[in-house]
Coordinates of C-alpha atoms in Angstrom, one line a residue:
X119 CA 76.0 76.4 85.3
X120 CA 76.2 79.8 85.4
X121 CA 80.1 81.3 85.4
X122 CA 81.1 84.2 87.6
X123 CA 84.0 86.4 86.1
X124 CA 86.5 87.9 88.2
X125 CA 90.2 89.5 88.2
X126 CA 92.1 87.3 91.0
X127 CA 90.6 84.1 92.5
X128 CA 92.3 83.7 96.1
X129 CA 91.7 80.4 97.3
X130 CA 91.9 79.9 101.4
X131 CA 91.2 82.6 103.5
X132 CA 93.9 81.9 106.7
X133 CA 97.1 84.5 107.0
X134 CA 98.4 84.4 103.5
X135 CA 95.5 84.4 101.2
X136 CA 93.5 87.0 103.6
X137 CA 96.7 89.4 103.2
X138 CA 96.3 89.0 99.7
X139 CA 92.7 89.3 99.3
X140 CA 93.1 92.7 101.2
X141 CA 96.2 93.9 98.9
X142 CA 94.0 93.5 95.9
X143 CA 91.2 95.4 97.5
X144 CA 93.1 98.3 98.6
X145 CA 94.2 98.2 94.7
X146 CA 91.0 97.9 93.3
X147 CA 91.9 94.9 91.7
X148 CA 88.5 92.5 91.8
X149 CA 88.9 89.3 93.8
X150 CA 86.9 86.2 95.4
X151 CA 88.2 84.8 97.9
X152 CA 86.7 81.1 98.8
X153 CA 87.2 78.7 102.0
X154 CA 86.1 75.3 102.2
X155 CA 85.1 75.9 105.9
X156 CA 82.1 77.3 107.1
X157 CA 83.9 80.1 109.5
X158 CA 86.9 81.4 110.7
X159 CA 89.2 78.8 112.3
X160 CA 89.5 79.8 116.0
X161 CA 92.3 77.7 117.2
X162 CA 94.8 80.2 118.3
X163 CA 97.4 77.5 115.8
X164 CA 100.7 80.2 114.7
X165 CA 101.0 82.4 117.8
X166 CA 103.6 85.3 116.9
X167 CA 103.9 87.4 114.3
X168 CA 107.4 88.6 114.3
X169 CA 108.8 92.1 113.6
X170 CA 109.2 92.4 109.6
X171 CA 105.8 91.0 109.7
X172 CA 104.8 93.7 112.6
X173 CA 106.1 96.7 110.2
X174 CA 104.3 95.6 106.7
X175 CA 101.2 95.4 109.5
X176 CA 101.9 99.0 110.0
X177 CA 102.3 99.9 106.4
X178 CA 98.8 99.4 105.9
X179 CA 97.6 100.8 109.1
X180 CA 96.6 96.9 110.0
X181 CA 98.8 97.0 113.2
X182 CA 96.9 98.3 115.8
X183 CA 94.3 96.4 115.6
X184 CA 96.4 93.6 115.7
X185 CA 98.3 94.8 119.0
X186 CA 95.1 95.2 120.6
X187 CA 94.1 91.7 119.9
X188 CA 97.5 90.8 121.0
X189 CA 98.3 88.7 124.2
X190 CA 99.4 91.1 127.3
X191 CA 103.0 88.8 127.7
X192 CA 106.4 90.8 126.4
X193 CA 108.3 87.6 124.8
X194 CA 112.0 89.2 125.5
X195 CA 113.9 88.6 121.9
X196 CA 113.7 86.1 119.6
X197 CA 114.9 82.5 119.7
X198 CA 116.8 80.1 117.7
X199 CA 115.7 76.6 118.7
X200 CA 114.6 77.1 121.6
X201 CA 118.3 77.9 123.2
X202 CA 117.8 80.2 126.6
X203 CA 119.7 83.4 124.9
X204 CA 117.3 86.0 123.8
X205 CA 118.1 87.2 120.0
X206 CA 118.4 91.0 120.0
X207 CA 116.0 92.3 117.1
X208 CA 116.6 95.5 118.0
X209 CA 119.9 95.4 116.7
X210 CA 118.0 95.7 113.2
X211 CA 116.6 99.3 114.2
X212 CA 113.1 98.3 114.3
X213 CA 110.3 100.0 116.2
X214 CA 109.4 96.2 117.1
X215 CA 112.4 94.4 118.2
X216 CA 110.2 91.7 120.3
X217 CA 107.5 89.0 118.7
X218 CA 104.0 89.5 119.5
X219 CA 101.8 87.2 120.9
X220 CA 99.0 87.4 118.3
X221 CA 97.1 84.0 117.6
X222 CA 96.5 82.9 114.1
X223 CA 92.7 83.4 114.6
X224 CA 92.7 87.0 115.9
X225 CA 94.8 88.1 113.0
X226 CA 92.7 86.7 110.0
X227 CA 89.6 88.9 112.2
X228 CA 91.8 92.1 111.5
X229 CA 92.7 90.9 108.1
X230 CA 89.0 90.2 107.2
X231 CA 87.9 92.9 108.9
X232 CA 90.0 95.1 106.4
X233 CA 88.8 93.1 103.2
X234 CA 84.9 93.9 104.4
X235 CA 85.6 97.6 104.9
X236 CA 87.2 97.5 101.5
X237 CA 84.5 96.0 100.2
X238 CA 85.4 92.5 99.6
X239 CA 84.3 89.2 101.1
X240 CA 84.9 85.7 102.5
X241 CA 82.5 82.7 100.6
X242 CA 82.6 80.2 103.1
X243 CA 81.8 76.3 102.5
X244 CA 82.9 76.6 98.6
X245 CA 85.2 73.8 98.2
X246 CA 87.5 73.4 95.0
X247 CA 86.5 70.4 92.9
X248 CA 88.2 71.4 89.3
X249 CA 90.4 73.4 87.9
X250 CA 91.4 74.1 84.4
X251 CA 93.5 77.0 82.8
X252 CA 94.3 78.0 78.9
X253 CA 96.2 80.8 78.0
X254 CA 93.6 83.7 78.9
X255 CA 92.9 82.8 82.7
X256 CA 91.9 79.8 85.2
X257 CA 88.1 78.0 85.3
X258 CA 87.1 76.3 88.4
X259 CA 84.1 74.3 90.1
X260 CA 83.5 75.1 93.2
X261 CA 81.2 72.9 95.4
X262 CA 78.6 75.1 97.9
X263 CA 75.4 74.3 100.3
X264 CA 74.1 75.2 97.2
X265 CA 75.2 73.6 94.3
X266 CA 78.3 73.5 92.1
X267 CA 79.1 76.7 90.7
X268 CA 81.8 77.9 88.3
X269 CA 84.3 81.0 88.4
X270 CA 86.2 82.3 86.1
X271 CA 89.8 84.2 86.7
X272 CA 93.0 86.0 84.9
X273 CA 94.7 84.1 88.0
X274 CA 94.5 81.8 90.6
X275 CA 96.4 82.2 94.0
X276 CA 96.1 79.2 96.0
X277 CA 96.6 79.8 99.7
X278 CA 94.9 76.3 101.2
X279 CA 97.6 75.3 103.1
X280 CA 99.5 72.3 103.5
X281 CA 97.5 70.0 102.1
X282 CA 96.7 72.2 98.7
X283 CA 93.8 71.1 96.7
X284 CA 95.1 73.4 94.5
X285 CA 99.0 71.4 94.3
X286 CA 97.0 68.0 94.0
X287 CA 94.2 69.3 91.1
X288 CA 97.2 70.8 88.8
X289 CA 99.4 68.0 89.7
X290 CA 102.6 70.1 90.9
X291 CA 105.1 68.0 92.8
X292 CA 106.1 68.8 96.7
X293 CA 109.7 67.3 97.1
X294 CA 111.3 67.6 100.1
X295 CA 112.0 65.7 103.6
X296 CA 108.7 63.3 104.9
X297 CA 108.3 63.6 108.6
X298 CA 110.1 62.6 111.3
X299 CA 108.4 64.0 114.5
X300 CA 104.8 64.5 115.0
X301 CA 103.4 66.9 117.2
X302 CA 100.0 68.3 118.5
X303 CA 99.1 71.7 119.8
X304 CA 96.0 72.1 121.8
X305 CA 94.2 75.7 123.0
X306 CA 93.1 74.4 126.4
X307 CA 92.3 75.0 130.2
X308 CA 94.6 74.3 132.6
X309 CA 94.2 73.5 137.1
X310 CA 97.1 73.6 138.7
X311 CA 100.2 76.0 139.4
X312 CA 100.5 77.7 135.8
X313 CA 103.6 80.0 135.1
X314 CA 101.5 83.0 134.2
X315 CA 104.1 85.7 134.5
X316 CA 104.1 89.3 133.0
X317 CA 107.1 88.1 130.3
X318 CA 110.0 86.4 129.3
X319 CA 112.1 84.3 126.6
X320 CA 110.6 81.5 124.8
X321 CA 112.6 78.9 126.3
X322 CA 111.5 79.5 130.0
X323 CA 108.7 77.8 128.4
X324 CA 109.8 75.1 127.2
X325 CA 109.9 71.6 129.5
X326 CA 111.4 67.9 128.2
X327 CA 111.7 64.6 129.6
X328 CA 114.4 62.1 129.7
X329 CA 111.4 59.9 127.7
X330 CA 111.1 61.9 124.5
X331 CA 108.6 64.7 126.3
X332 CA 108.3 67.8 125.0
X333 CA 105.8 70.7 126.4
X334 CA 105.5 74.4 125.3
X335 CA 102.9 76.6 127.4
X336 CA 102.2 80.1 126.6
X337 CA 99.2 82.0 127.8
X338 CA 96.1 82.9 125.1
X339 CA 93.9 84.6 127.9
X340 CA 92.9 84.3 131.4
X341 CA 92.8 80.8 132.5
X342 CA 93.4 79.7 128.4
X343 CA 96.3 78.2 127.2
X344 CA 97.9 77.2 124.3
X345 CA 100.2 73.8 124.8
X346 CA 102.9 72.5 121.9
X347 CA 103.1 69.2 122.7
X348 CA 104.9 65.7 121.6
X349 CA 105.8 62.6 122.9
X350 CA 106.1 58.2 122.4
X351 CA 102.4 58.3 121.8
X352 CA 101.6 61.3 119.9
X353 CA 104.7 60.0 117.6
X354 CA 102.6 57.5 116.5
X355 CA 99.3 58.7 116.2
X356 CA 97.2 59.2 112.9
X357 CA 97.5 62.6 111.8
X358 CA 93.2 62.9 111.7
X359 CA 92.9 61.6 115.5
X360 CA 91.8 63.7 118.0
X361 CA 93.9 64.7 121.1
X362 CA 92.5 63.2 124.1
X363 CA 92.7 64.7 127.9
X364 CA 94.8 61.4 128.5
X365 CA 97.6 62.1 125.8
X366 CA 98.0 65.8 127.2
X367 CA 98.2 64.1 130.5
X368 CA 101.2 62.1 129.8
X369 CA 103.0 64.5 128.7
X370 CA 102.2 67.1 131.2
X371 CA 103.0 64.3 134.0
X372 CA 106.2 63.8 132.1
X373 CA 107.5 67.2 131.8
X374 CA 105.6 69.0 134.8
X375 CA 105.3 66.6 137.5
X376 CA 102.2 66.6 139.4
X377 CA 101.8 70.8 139.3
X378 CA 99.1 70.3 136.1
X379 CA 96.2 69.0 135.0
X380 CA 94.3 69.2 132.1
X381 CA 90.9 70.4 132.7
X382 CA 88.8 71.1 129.4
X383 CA 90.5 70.7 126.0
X384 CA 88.8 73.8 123.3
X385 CA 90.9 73.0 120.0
X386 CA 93.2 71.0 118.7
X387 CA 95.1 69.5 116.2
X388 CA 98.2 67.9 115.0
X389 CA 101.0 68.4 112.9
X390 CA 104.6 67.2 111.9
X391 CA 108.4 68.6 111.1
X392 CA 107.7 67.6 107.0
X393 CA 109.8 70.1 105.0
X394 CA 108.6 70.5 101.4
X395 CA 108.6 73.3 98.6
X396 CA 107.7 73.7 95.5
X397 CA 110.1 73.9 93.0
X398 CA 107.7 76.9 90.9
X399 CA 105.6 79.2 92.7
X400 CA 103.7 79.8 89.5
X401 CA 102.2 77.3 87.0
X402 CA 100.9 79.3 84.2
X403 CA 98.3 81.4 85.7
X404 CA 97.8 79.6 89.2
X405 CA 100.2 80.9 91.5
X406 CA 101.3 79.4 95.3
X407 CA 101.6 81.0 98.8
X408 CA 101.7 80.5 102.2
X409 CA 102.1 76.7 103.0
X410 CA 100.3 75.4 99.9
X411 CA 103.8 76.6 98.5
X412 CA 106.4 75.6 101.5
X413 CA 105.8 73.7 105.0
X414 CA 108.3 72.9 107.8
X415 CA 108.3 72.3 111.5
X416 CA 106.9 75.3 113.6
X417 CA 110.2 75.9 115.2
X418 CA 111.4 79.5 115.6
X419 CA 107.7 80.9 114.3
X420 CA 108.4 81.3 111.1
X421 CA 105.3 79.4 109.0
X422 CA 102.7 82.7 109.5
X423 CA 105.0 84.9 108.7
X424 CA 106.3 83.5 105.7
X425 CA 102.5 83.5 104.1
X426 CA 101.8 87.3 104.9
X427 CA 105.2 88.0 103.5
X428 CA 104.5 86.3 100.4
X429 CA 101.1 87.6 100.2
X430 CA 102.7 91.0 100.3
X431 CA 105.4 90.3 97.7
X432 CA 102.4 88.9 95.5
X433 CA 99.7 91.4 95.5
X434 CA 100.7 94.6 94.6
X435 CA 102.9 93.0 91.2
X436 CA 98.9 91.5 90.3
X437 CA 97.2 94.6 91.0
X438 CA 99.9 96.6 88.8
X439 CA 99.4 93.6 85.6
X440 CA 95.8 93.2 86.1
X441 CA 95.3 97.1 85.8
X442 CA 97.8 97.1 82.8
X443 CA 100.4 99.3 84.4
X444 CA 102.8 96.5 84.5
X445 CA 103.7 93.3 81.9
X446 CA 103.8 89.8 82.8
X447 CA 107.0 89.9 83.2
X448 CA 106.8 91.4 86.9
X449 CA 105.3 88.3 88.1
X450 CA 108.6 86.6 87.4
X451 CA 110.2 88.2 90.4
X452 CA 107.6 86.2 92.8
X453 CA 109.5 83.3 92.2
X454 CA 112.6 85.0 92.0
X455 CA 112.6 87.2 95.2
X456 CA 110.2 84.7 97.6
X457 CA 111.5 80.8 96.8
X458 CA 114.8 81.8 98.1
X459 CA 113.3 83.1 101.4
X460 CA 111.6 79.8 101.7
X461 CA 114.3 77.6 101.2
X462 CA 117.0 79.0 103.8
X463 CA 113.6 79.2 106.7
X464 CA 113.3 75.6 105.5
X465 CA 117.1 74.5 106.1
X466 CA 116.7 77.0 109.4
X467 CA 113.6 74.8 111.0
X468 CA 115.5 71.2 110.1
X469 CA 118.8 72.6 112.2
X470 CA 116.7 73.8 115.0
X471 CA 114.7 70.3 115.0
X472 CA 118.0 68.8 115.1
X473 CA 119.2 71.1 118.2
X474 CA 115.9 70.6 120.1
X475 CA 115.1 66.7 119.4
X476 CA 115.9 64.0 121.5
X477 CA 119.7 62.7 122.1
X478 CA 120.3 60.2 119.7
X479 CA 123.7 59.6 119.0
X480 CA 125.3 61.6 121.6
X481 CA 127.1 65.0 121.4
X482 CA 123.4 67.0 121.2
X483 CA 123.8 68.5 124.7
X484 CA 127.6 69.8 124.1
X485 CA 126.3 71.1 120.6
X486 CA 123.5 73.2 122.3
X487 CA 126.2 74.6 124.8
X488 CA 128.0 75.4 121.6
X489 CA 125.5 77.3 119.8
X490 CA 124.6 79.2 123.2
X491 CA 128.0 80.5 123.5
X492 CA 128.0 81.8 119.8
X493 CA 124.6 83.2 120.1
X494 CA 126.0 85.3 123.3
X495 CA 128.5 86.5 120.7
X496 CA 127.2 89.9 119.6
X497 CA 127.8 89.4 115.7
X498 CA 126.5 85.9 115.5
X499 CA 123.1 87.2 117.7
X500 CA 123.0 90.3 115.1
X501 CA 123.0 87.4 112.5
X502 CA 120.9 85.3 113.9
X503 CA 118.2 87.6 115.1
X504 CA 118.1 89.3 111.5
X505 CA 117.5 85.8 109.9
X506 CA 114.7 84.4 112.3
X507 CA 112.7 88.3 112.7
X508 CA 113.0 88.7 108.0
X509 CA 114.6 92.1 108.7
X510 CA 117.6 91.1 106.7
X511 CA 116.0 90.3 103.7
X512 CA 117.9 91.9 100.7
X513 CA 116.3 91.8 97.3
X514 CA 117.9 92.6 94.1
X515 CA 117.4 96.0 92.8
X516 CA 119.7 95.7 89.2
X517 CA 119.3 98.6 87.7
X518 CA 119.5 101.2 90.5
X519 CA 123.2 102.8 91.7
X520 CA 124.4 100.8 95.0
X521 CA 123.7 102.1 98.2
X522 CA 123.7 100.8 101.7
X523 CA 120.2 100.7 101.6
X524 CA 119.4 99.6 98.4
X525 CA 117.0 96.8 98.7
X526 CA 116.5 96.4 102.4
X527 CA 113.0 97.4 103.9
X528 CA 113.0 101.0 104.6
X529 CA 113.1 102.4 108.1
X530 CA 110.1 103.8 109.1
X531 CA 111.6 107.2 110.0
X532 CA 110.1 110.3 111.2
X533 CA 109.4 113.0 108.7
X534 CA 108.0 116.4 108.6
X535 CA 106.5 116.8 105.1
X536 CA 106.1 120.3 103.2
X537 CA 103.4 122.4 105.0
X538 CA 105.0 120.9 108.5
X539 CA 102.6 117.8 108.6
X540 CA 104.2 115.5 111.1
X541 CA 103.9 111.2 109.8
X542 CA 105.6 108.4 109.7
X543 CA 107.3 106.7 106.7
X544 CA 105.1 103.9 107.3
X545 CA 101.6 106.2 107.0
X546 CA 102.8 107.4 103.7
X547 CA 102.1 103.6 102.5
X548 CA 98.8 103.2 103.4
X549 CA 97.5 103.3 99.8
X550 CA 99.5 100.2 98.7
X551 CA 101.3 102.2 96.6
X552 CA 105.0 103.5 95.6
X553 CA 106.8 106.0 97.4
X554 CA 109.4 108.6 96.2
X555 CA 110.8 110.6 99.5
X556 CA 112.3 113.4 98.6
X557 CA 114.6 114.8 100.4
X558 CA 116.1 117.4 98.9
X559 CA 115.1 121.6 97.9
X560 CA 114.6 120.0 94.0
X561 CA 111.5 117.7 92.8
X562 CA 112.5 115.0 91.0
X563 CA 110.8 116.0 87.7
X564 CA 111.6 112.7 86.6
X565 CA 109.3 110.5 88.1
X566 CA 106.3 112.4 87.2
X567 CA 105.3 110.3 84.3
X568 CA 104.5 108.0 87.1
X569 CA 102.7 109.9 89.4
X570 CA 99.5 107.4 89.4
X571 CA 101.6 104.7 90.6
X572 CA 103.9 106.4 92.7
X573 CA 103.5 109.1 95.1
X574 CA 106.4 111.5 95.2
X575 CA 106.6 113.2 99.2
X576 CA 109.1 115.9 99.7
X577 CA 109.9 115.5 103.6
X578 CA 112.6 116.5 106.3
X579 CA 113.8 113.6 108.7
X580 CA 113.8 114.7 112.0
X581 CA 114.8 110.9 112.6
X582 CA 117.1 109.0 111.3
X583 CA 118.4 109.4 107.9
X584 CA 118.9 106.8 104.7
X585 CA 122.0 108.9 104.2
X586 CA 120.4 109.5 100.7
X587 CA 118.8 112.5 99.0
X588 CA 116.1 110.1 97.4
X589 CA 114.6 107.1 98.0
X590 CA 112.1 105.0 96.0
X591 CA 110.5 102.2 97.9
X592 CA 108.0 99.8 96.4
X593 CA 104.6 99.2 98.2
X594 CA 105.7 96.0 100.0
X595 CA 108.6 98.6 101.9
X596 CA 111.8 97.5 100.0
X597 CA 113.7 100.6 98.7
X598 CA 114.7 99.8 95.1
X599 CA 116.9 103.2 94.3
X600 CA 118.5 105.4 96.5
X601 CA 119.6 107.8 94.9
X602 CA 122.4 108.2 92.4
X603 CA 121.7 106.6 88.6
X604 CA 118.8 104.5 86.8
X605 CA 115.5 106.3 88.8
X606 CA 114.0 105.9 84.5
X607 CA 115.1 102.2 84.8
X608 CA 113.5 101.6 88.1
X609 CA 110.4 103.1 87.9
X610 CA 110.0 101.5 84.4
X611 CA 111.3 98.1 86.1
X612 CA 108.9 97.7 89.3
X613 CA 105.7 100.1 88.1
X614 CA 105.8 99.6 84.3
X615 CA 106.2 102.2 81.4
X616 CA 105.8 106.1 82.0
X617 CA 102.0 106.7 81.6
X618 CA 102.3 110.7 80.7
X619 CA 104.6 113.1 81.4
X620 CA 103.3 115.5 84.5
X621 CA 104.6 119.0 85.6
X622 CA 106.7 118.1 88.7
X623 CA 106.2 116.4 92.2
X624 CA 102.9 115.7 94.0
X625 CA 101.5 118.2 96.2
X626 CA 102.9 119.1 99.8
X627 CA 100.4 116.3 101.6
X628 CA 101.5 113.7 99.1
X629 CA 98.6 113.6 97.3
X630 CA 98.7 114.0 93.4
X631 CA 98.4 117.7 92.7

């Protein structure tokens, strides 16, 4: 059996291991990417991406595409558990302060649509059967239409969701809470009088019943719907069973009345509020994203999200090892910066399954009129909508003087670069790679021994400002200096050693000189 060689093997192609695939690409790193099915899921499954997610989109030039696959209905805010006040994301100056409406499906087309331009691919129907890794890199069998086949890899990403073949082949525990509450979700078509309105907050949406009922409609297209559903008898149902018109029935009686029916049923599938995570995101040279490396109840929109986020964290630290620039030792921070994300969204989805079960032991419906009053409080919806949206993420940055803005994402501001070129902060990341804004009369000779890893842009803001003469901000959009002391420290920190010593700052464009 013949053995293919590669630099990255990225097993599962949904929202996380796509994002990867296409980070790697866009770094020339060489990658397969494998999926066990023989195309692209097209159950619409996570429906929003929300607005950290929306601006790494637009780092890479990825988020038009995805607006124009998105679904024309403005969702006004955020939500925390479904509680009728809408959570003000643009309290976190960000040019997207609502979620968009963008089904799983349509954004693995843009992300896939990037990997082909770049040129990498999808192997469908390859389905992991054995993995084994020694100190150099990872081995695997792969089962296809046409035989076994074996690939070889420095590392191993697995992004095959819940259920991991991956987590099972290498044996890595998944500790956490089993399931209490199953659910379904189903992309169907529905008779009857359907709230199709131009916009609104989630929780218009949202209909229960005295019985244990729950019902979510949101429009996909016209006449298509997507329904989140539970109930007494999807409770008890086997995970593998297929929904039935009758089951979407019930509930629909249950929490709609007579006013629907449930005329054809396109795709669906079930799922639960289990809330696991691995204790290591890395195991030698296999690495975990997405929800082969954390699940949780749905609630809030957070599952997507959380994948492409850790897909972005993830690729551009293995592009900078596997093209030497970096040591091993960058990989650490995966675990580091992306594990504690995981864990608070995980203790954020068990409180909001608390606040929007059933009544149990009484109490629930004076603790939802509680939280709805904080939630109207301006500092506790700042709080909240920073939280549930990932624009208050804060990563360490140790070696870099403090600032305000020291290891937040950087605002996309406007700039006028040298030679009057108008752009965006976030079109100065399209390459996936560093960026040192200058803005100051000096170049920073400084940086210039990495010049090949980082692009140095000497710019005016016209808006905005990061009340900083400098700022260095990796390729995943987290500033890690601002100014002040330790630039040598973190440049050697995040992009490796000095590679040669140049003659000042890039040209006017941003482009090496």
């Amino acid at each position: 059996m013949n053995t293919q060689v590669t630099g990255v093997i990225v097993v599962g192609a949904g929202g996380a291991g796509l994002t990867l695939a296409t980070e790697l690409a866009l770094a020339g790193v060489p990658a397969v990417v494998l999926d066990r099915l023989p195309g692209r899921n097209l159950q619409s499954r996570a429906g929003a991406i929300q607005p950290r997610t929306a601006e790494m989109l637009a780092l890479r030039g990825l988020l038009d595409d995805a607006l124009g696959r998105s679904i024309d209905y403005q969702l006004v805010g955020g939500h925390f558990a479904g509680l009728p006040v809408p959570l003000d994301y643009a309290a976190w100056d960000t040019p997207y302060p609502h979620p968009v409406l963008l089904p799983q499906d349509q954004l693995e087309a843009v992300l896939e649509d990037r990997l082909t331009k770049l040129g990498g691919e999808v192997l469908r129907e390859h389905r992991l059967t054995g993995l084994d890794q020694d100190a150099d890199g990872v081995t695997i069998t792969v089962t296809t239409p046409d035989g076994d086949r074996s690939l070889r890899g420095r590392h191993l990403v697995a992004c095959d969701g819940a259920h991991s073949s991956v987590r099972k082949l290498i044996g890595a525990a998944f500790p956490g809470q089993a399931a209490t509450i199953r659910m379904g979700t189903a992309d169907l078509l529905l008779t009857g009088d359907v709230d199709d309105g131009p916009g609104g907050h989630i929780s218009s949406r949202i209909r229960t019943s005295p019985e244990g009922h729950f019902a979510m409609i949101t429009p996909l297209a016209e006449g298509l719907h997507k329904l989140i559903f539970s109930g007494p008898r999807t409770m008890t149902a086997e995970r593998d069973a297929p929904v039935t018109p009758e089951e979407v029935r019930e509930v629909l009686r249950a929490t709609h009345g007579g006013a629907l029916d449930v005329a054809e049923i396109l795709y669906s599938s079930r799922f639960s509020n289990a809330s696991r995570q691995l204790e290591h995101y890395r195991h030698g040279h296999v690495f975990f994203a997405g929800d082969s490396a954390h699940i949780h109840s749905p609630a809030g929109g957070q599952g997507l999200n959380l994948g492409v986020q850790d897909a972005f964290n993830l690729g551009w630290k293995l592009a900078a090892v596997l093209r030497g620039e970096a040591g091993e030792e960058l990989l650490d921070t995966y675990q580091t910066e992306r594990h504690p994300v995981a864990a608070r969204v995980l203790a954020l989805t068990r409180a909001q399954g608390v606040v929007m079960g059933p009544e149990r032991d009484g109490g629930l419906a004076e603790l939802r009129d509680v939280l709805t009053d904080l939630l109207r409080l301006p500092d506790a919806n700042r709080y909240m909508a920073g939280v549930m949206s990932g624009l208050d993420l804060r990563l360490p940055s140790p070696d870099a003087e403090a600032h305000p803005l020291l290891g937040l994402r950087m605002p996309d501001l406007d700039l006028v670069v040298d030679g009057g070129e108008r752009v965006t902060f976030s079109e100065l990341m399209r390459t996936g790679r560093g960026v040192l804004l200058n803005l100051s009369d000096a170049p920073l000779a400084a940086a210039a021994p990495w010049s090949d890893r980082v692009i140095q842009v000497r710019a005016r803001a016209e808006s905005g400002t990061p009340a900083a003469e400098a700022v260095l901000v990796r390729p995943d959009g987290y500033v890690c200096w601002a100014g002040g002391t330790g630039l040598t420290e973190t440049l050697t920190r995040w992009f490796g050693p000095a590679a040669f010593v140049g003659e000042g700052p890039v040209g006017e464009s941003g482009q090496e000189a």
